[in-house]
Every structure is written in structure tokens, then in C-alpha cells.
Short mmCIF file of N, CA and C in Angstrom, two decimals:
data_model
loop_
_atom_site.label_atom_id
_atom_site.label_comp_id
_atom_site.label_asym_id
_atom_site.label_seq_id
_atom_site.Cartn_x
_atom_site.Cartn_y
_atom_site.Cartn_z
N UNK H 1 103.93 127.39 4.16
CA UNK H 1 104.32 128.06 3.43
C UNK H 1 104.53 128.16 1.77
N UNK H 2 105.93 127.19 1.79
CA UNK H 2 106.12 126.84 0.63
C UNK H 2 105.11 125.81 -0.03
N UNK H 3 104.53 125.52 0.40
CA UNK H 3 103.85 124.85 -0.83
C UNK H 3 101.87 125.77 -1.15
N UNK H 4 101.79 126.51 -0.52
CA UNK H 4 100.73 127.59 -0.53
C UNK H 4 101.85 128.42 -1.11
N UNK H 5 102.58 129.25 -1.26
CA UNK H 5 103.28 129.97 -2.52
C UNK H 5 103.43 129.13 -3.54
N UNK H 6 103.59 128.20 -3.67
CA UNK H 6 103.81 127.95 -4.80
C UNK H 6 105.27 127.77 -5.43
N UNK H 7 106.13 127.72 -4.59
CA UNK H 7 107.72 128.21 -4.57
C UNK H 7 108.14 126.41 -5.37
N UNK H 8 109.13 126.86 -6.12
CA UNK H 8 109.61 125.22 -5.97
C UNK H 8 110.24 123.73 -5.72
N UNK H 9 109.73 122.94 -6.47
CA UNK H 9 109.80 121.22 -5.73
C UNK H 9 111.07 121.30 -5.71
N UNK H 10 112.20 122.12 -5.98
CA UNK H 10 113.08 121.66 -4.52
C UNK H 10 113.09 122.10 -3.57
N UNK H 11 112.79 123.24 -3.21
CA UNK H 11 112.18 123.84 -1.36
C UNK H 11 111.09 123.09 -0.82
N UNK H 12 111.06 122.85 -1.66
CA UNK H 12 110.06 121.59 -0.90
C UNK H 12 110.52 120.48 -0.26
N UNK H 13 111.29 120.09 -1.47
CA UNK H 13 111.68 118.57 -1.12
C UNK H 13 112.97 119.34 0.14
N UNK H 14 113.40 120.36 -0.25
CA UNK H 14 114.46 120.92 0.59
C UNK H 14 113.67 120.83 2.04
N UNK H 15 112.95 121.33 3.02
CA UNK H 15 112.07 121.80 4.27
C UNK H 15 111.74 120.41 4.28
N UNK H 16 111.79 118.88 3.63
CA UNK H 16 110.74 118.16 4.67
C UNK H 16 112.00 117.65 5.93
N UNK H 17 113.55 117.10 5.81
CA UNK H 17 114.48 117.19 6.48
C UNK H 17 114.66 118.96 7.94
N UNK H 18 114.44 119.08 7.50
CA UNK H 18 114.29 120.62 8.59
C UNK H 18 112.41 120.01 9.67
N UNK H 19 111.76 119.27 8.82
CA UNK H 19 110.10 119.42 9.09
C UNK H 19 110.72 117.70 10.13
N UNK H 20 111.04 116.89 9.74
CA UNK H 20 111.10 115.32 10.28
C UNK H 20 112.06 116.26 11.38
N UNK H 21 113.21 116.97 11.33
CA UNK H 21 114.34 117.01 12.90
C UNK H 21 113.45 117.61 13.92
N UNK H 22 112.49 118.47 13.40
CA UNK H 22 111.74 119.15 13.67
C UNK H 22 110.73 118.15 14.99
N UNK H 23 110.27 117.56 13.67
CA UNK H 23 108.93 116.00 14.62
C UNK H 23 109.14 115.39 15.75
N UNK H 24 110.93 115.28 15.51
CA UNK H 24 111.28 113.80 16.78
C UNK H 24 112.20 114.71 17.43
N UNK H 25 111.98 115.65 17.48
CA UNK H 25 112.85 116.82 19.07
C UNK H 25 111.22 116.97 19.76
N UNK H 26 110.11 117.03 18.68
CA UNK H 26 108.88 117.56 19.75
C UNK H 26 107.89 116.47 20.23
N UNK H 27 108.32 115.17 19.24
CA UNK H 27 107.62 114.34 19.41
C UNK H 27 108.43 111.89 19.76
N UNK H 28 108.85 112.47 18.93
CA UNK H 28 110.61 111.30 18.18
C UNK H 28 111.41 111.48 19.72
N UNK H 29 111.68 111.63 20.59
CA UNK H 29 112.92 111.48 21.53
C UNK H 29 112.03 111.01 22.52
N UNK H 30 110.94 110.47 22.77
CA UNK H 30 110.21 109.82 23.61
C UNK H 30 109.96 109.00 23.68
N UNK H 31 109.80 108.47 22.37
CA UNK H 31 109.67 107.40 21.81
C UNK H 31 111.14 106.45 22.00
N UNK H 32 112.27 107.45 21.36
CA UNK H 32 113.41 106.77 21.07
C UNK H 32 113.84 106.22 22.37
N UNK H 33 113.02 107.54 23.26
CA UNK H 33 114.03 106.99 24.68
C UNK H 33 113.21 105.72 25.56
N UNK H 34 112.12 106.00 24.87
CA UNK H 34 111.49 104.83 25.82
C UNK H 34 111.82 102.83 24.86
N UNK H 35 111.84 103.19 23.79
CA UNK H 35 112.82 101.69 23.38
C UNK H 35 113.89 101.98 24.25
N UNK H 36 115.66 102.60 24.41
CA UNK H 36 116.25 102.55 24.52
C UNK H 36 116.03 102.21 25.93
N UNK H 37 115.26 102.67 26.58
CA UNK H 37 115.07 102.32 28.01
C UNK H 37 114.68 100.89 27.67
N UNK H 38 114.13 100.09 26.97
CA UNK H 38 113.01 98.62 26.81
C UNK H 38 113.63 97.45 26.85
N UNK H 39 115.33 98.34 25.60
CA UNK H 39 116.98 97.64 26.22
C UNK H 39 117.73 97.78 26.42
N UNK H 40 117.54 98.51 28.30
CA UNK H 40 118.28 98.64 28.84
C UNK H 40 118.64 97.74 30.26
N UNK H 41 119.49 97.24 30.59
CA UNK H 41 119.38 96.15 31.22
C UNK H 41 120.34 96.59 32.18
N UNK H 42 120.39 95.70 34.27
CA UNK H 42 121.13 96.89 34.85
C UNK H 42 121.15 95.25 36.05
N UNK H 43 122.57 95.38 36.54
CA UNK H 43 122.99 94.26 37.12
C UNK H 43 124.35 94.86 38.32
N UNK H 44 124.50 93.25 39.69
CA UNK H 44 124.74 93.83 40.58
C UNK H 44 125.50 92.11 40.42
N UNK H 45 126.79 91.68 40.35
CA UNK H 45 127.67 91.24 41.40
C UNK H 45 128.12 91.58 42.88
N UNK H 46 128.23 90.40 42.78
CA UNK H 46 129.93 91.05 44.35
C UNK H 46 131.16 91.49 44.06
N UNK H 47 131.16 91.78 42.17
CA UNK H 47 132.37 93.05 42.44
C UNK H 47 132.05 93.64 41.34
N UNK H 48 130.84 94.00 40.62
CA UNK H 48 130.64 94.83 40.31
C UNK H 48 128.99 95.42 39.44
N UNK H 49 129.96 96.41 39.22
CA UNK H 49 127.88 96.96 38.47
C UNK H 49 127.48 97.27 36.80
N UNK H 50 127.03 96.46 36.55
CA UNK H 50 126.78 96.17 34.86
C UNK H 50 125.77 97.01 34.45
N UNK H 51 126.24 97.82 33.45
CA UNK H 51 124.90 98.57 32.66
C UNK H 51 124.33 97.91 31.25
N UNK H 52 123.45 97.23 30.33
CA UNK H 52 123.96 97.35 29.60
C UNK H 52 123.16 98.21 28.51
N UNK H 53 122.84 98.80 27.44
CA UNK H 53 121.62 99.36 27.30
C UNK H 53 122.90 99.57 25.46
N UNK H 54 121.14 100.31 24.76
CA UNK H 54 121.60 100.24 22.99
C UNK H 54 120.01 100.90 22.59
N UNK H 55 120.67 101.74 21.78
CA UNK H 55 119.95 101.87 20.87
C UNK H 55 120.08 100.93 19.12
N UNK H 56 120.80 101.84 18.38
CA UNK H 56 121.76 101.16 17.02
C UNK H 56 122.07 99.83 17.46
N UNK H 57 123.09 100.19 18.78
CA UNK H 57 124.50 99.63 18.79
C UNK H 57 124.23 99.49 20.30
N UNK H 58 125.06 98.19 21.42
CA UNK H 58 124.94 97.80 22.03
C UNK H 58 126.68 98.51 23.22
N UNK H 59 125.74 99.00 24.04
CA UNK H 59 126.86 99.58 25.26
C UNK H 59 127.12 98.85 26.30
N UNK H 60 127.68 98.11 27.05
CA UNK H 60 128.35 97.75 27.91
C UNK H 60 129.19 97.70 29.17
N UNK H 61 128.01 98.15 30.24
CA UNK H 61 129.71 99.61 31.01
C UNK H 61 130.03 98.82 32.04
N UNK H 62 130.35 98.86 32.82
CA UNK H 62 131.12 97.12 34.27
C UNK H 62 131.74 98.56 34.94
N UNK H 63 131.59 98.76 36.11
CA UNK H 63 132.41 99.66 37.12
C UNK H 63 132.44 98.74 38.05
N UNK H 64 134.07 98.61 38.61
CA UNK H 64 134.37 97.73 39.42
C UNK H 64 133.58 98.90 40.93
N UNK H 65 133.33 97.71 41.89
CA UNK H 65 132.64 97.88 43.53
C UNK H 65 133.93 98.22 44.72
N UNK H 66 134.74 98.48 43.90
CA UNK H 66 135.65 98.71 45.37
C UNK H 66 135.77 100.00 44.37
N UNK H 67 136.39 100.75 43.02
CA UNK H 67 136.97 101.31 43.19
C UNK H 67 135.78 102.82 42.70
N UNK H 68 134.70 102.51 43.14
CA UNK H 68 132.83 103.22 43.33
C UNK H 68 133.00 104.13 44.56
N UNK H 69 133.19 105.26 44.58
CA UNK H 69 133.22 106.15 45.35
C UNK H 69 131.80 107.14 45.70
N UNK H 70 131.33 107.48 44.60
CA UNK H 70 130.20 107.90 44.95
C UNK H 70 128.99 107.07 44.15
N UNK H 71 127.46 107.02 45.37
CA UNK H 71 126.50 106.36 44.78
C UNK H 71 125.56 106.75 45.13
N UNK H 72 124.23 107.54 44.81
CA UNK H 72 123.58 108.37 45.38
C UNK H 72 122.17 107.55 44.75
N UNK H 73 121.40 107.97 45.80
CA UNK H 73 119.66 107.98 45.31
C UNK H 73 118.85 108.91 45.89
N UNK H 74 118.42 108.60 44.12
CA UNK H 74 116.83 109.84 44.41
C UNK H 74 115.65 108.24 43.96
N UNK H 75 115.03 109.06 44.84
CA UNK H 75 113.31 108.22 45.27
C UNK H 75 112.50 108.72 45.35
N UNK H 76 111.42 108.68 44.43
CA UNK H 76 109.58 109.06 44.56
C UNK H 76 109.20 108.32 45.64
N UNK H 77 108.01 108.73 45.11
CA UNK H 77 107.33 108.05 46.59
C UNK H 77 106.67 107.19 45.90
N UNK H 78 106.46 107.00 45.30
CA UNK H 78 106.28 105.26 44.42
C UNK H 78 107.65 104.37 44.57
N UNK H 79 107.96 104.65 45.42
CA UNK H 79 109.06 103.58 45.31
C UNK H 79 110.44 103.44 44.30
N UNK H 80 109.66 104.13 43.15
CA UNK H 80 111.10 104.50 42.25
C UNK H 80 112.45 104.45 42.28
N UNK H 81 113.07 105.36 41.51
CA UNK H 81 113.82 106.22 41.90
C UNK H 81 115.32 105.68 40.34
N UNK H 82 116.62 106.60 40.59
CA UNK H 82 117.24 106.44 39.85
C UNK H 82 118.81 106.16 41.47
N UNK H 83 119.29 105.62 41.04
CA UNK H 83 121.16 105.27 41.28
C UNK H 83 121.97 105.72 40.76
N UNK H 84 122.84 106.67 41.39
CA UNK H 84 123.67 107.50 40.31
C UNK H 84 125.30 107.50 40.80
N UNK H 85 125.57 106.69 39.98
CA UNK H 85 127.38 106.25 40.95
C UNK H 85 128.37 106.89 40.01
N UNK H 86 128.76 107.33 40.84
CA UNK H 86 129.97 108.95 40.24
C UNK H 86 129.42 110.17 40.62
N UNK H 87 130.40 110.73 40.93
CA UNK H 87 129.53 112.38 40.87
C UNK H 87 129.45 113.39 39.35
N UNK H 88 128.21 113.95 39.75
CA UNK H 88 128.18 115.01 38.89
C UNK H 88 129.04 115.90 38.27
N UNK H 89 128.70 116.37 36.84
CA UNK H 89 129.96 117.12 36.66
C UNK H 89 129.04 118.11 36.16
N UNK H 90 129.27 119.73 36.21
CA UNK H 90 129.12 121.05 35.61
C UNK H 90 128.02 120.97 34.11
N UNK H 91 128.56 119.97 33.72
CA UNK H 91 127.55 120.08 32.14
C UNK H 91 126.25 119.31 32.39
N UNK H 92 125.37 118.00 33.99
CA UNK H 92 124.52 118.01 34.18
C UNK H 92 123.50 119.29 34.50
N UNK H 93 123.92 120.24 35.20
CA UNK H 93 123.39 121.59 35.35
C UNK H 93 122.43 121.97 33.52
N UNK H 94 123.65 121.53 32.48
CA UNK H 94 123.08 122.68 31.12
C UNK H 94 122.02 121.66 30.38
N UNK H 95 123.37 120.17 30.18
CA UNK H 95 122.28 119.30 29.75
C UNK H 95 122.47 117.83 30.48
N UNK H 96 120.81 117.84 31.55
CA UNK H 96 119.98 116.94 32.24
C UNK H 96 120.11 115.50 31.05
N UNK H 97 120.21 114.37 31.29
CA UNK H 97 120.54 113.40 29.81
C UNK H 97 119.25 113.02 29.50
N UNK H 98 119.17 112.64 28.89
CA UNK H 98 117.74 112.77 27.47
C UNK H 98 117.62 114.01 27.37
N UNK H 99 117.84 115.03 28.08
CA UNK H 99 117.56 116.50 27.48
C UNK H 99 116.72 116.52 26.38
N UNK H 100 118.32 116.69 25.86
CA UNK H 100 119.07 116.38 24.13
C UNK H 100 120.30 115.62 23.71
N UNK H 101 120.16 114.93 22.57
CA UNK H 101 120.37 114.06 21.78
C UNK H 101 122.03 114.36 22.12
N UNK H 102 122.22 112.80 22.27
CA UNK H 102 124.47 113.15 22.55
C UNK H 102 125.04 113.71 24.00
N UNK H 103 123.02 114.52 24.86
CA UNK H 103 123.87 115.34 26.38
C UNK H 103 123.68 113.88 27.18
N UNK H 104 123.42 112.29 26.94
CA UNK H 104 123.92 111.64 28.16
C UNK H 104 125.48 111.44 28.32
N UNK H 105 125.75 111.28 27.25
CA UNK H 105 127.46 111.32 27.45
C UNK H 105 127.84 112.54 28.75
N UNK H 106 127.33 112.98 28.98
CA UNK H 106 127.80 113.96 30.10
C UNK H 106 127.36 113.31 31.49
N UNK H 107 126.47 112.69 31.44
CA UNK H 107 125.79 112.11 33.07
C UNK H 107 126.97 111.24 33.50
N UNK H 108 126.94 111.24 35.21
CA UNK H 108 127.47 109.19 35.43
C UNK H 108 126.87 108.34 34.98
N UNK H 109 127.22 107.23 34.40
CA UNK H 109 126.56 106.33 35.65
C UNK H 109 125.83 105.65 35.91
N UNK H 110 123.74 105.51 35.75
CA UNK H 110 123.36 105.07 36.87
C UNK H 110 122.00 104.26 35.95
N UNK H 111 121.32 103.51 37.62
CA UNK H 111 120.09 102.47 37.50
C UNK H 111 119.22 103.80 36.77
N UNK H 112 118.29 104.02 35.94
CA UNK H 112 117.23 105.24 35.81
C UNK H 112 116.40 104.68 36.08
N UNK H 113 115.47 105.29 36.59
CA UNK H 113 114.10 105.04 37.20
C UNK H 113 113.46 103.38 37.22
N UNK H 114 114.58 102.38 37.98
CA UNK H 114 113.74 101.48 38.82
C UNK H 114 112.93 100.95 39.57
N UNK H 115 112.09 99.93 39.52
CA UNK H 115 111.68 100.13 40.74
C UNK H 115 112.43 99.62 42.32
N UNK H 116 111.75 99.85 43.24
CA UNK H 116 112.19 99.60 44.70
C UNK H 116 113.97 100.08 44.65
N UNK H 117 113.62 101.45 44.47
CA UNK H 117 115.51 101.23 44.34
C UNK H 117 116.03 101.55 45.36
N UNK H 118 115.55 101.82 46.57
CA UNK H 118 116.15 101.87 48.04
C UNK H 118 116.26 100.52 47.73
N UNK H 119 115.59 99.40 47.69
CA UNK H 119 116.81 98.14 48.42
C UNK H 119 117.48 97.90 47.06
N UNK H 120 117.29 98.22 45.99
CA UNK H 120 118.64 97.66 44.82
C UNK H 120 119.79 98.29 45.63
N UNK H 121 119.68 99.70 46.12
CA UNK H 121 120.70 100.48 46.55
C UNK H 121 121.49 100.67 47.85
N UNK H 122 120.30 99.80 48.69
CA UNK H 122 121.17 99.06 49.63
C UNK H 122 121.99 97.31 49.30
N UNK H 123 121.08 96.93 48.33
CA UNK H 123 122.09 95.74 48.26
C UNK H 123 123.64 96.24 47.18
N UNK H 124 123.72 97.30 46.52
CA UNK H 124 124.32 97.61 46.23
C UNK H 124 125.91 97.77 47.67
N UNK H 125 125.18 98.57 48.25
CA UNK H 125 125.93 99.22 49.44
C UNK H 125 126.51 98.04 49.95
N UNK H 126 126.18 97.64 50.12
CA UNK H 126 126.07 95.88 51.44
C UNK H 126 127.28 95.19 50.86
N UNK H 127 127.02 94.55 49.37
CA UNK H 127 128.35 94.11 48.57
C UNK H 127 129.13 95.20 48.30
N UNK H 128 129.35 96.70 47.88
CA UNK H 128 130.38 97.75 48.45
C UNK H 128 131.28 96.60 49.55
N UNK H 129 130.32 97.17 50.45
CA UNK H 129 131.00 96.38 51.93
C UNK H 129 131.96 95.41 51.89
N UNK H 130 131.32 94.36 51.53
CA UNK H 130 131.48 93.29 51.32
C UNK H 130 132.78 93.41 50.52
N UNK H 131 132.91 93.45 49.56
CA UNK H 131 133.78 94.17 48.57
C UNK H 131 135.10 94.60 48.92
N UNK H 132 134.97 95.18 49.24
CA UNK H 132 136.32 96.17 50.56
C UNK H 132 136.55 95.86 51.28
N UNK H 133 135.98 95.19 52.21
CA UNK H 133 136.69 93.78 53.63
C UNK H 133 137.39 93.22 53.06
N UNK H 134 136.73 92.64 51.42
CA UNK H 134 137.71 91.71 51.45
C UNK H 134 138.91 91.50 50.45
N UNK H 135 138.66 92.57 49.30
CA UNK H 135 139.17 93.15 49.27
C UNK H 135 140.50 93.84 49.80
#
């Protein structure tokens, strides 16, 4: 509209950031999510759960199996799924992880959209039982 109405050049420049932000919310967030998932790695040891992810900076999360109280599995019909560590809080109902930039901070740590989620879940539960028995 600014271009069609012949508004001053400053107003054309002023609208560019808003258009770019709008394009990110419509399309770009999917590419950013795919890139972040490609840089995310999960690990299970005999004592810990490890999640390494990052977009601009690398974030490493380590959870002790001994103190981990809540482990839940959400599985799809193809066997893929999400394993969540810890209980969800009220903010997850309003801001699902990834639905809005920065909303992931309200979500508990999880192994997101992994293949053969039930097998990984069983490995985690077995390691957790062994850690509790030994500790």
C-alpha cells in the first residue's frame, strides 16, 4: 500500500522489518525448527539423559536418572514419538514448545520426534531402575 500510494521512502523502509517478521512467523519458523532439530542430539548413559541442541549457540542439558521423577511417552502409529522428562506446567497448555519463539523454555526437557520411541523409552526406564538399585 505504501508503494502504491507513493509514500515517502522512509515509510517504505519502515515497513520492511514488519514484512520480514511476518514472513518468518508464516514460513521461516518451520525452517528454523528443522535446522534446530538437525543440530539436536540425544543420549542415554547408565547415569544420565543428555540433550544437546542449538541454533546460534549450543545448549547442553544433562538430567540425572536418579532424580528424574516423571518420564512419559507419546507415540504415533509409525513408532516415532516424544519422550518427556519431568511434569508439564500450566504454561505448556498456552505455549506448546516451538509454537511461538521462546515458548520452548516453558516445556520440560524431551526427546522430540524420535524414531522407535518405545524402545528408547524402555532403555531409559531400565537404566533408571538399574541406577536406583545401585544407588
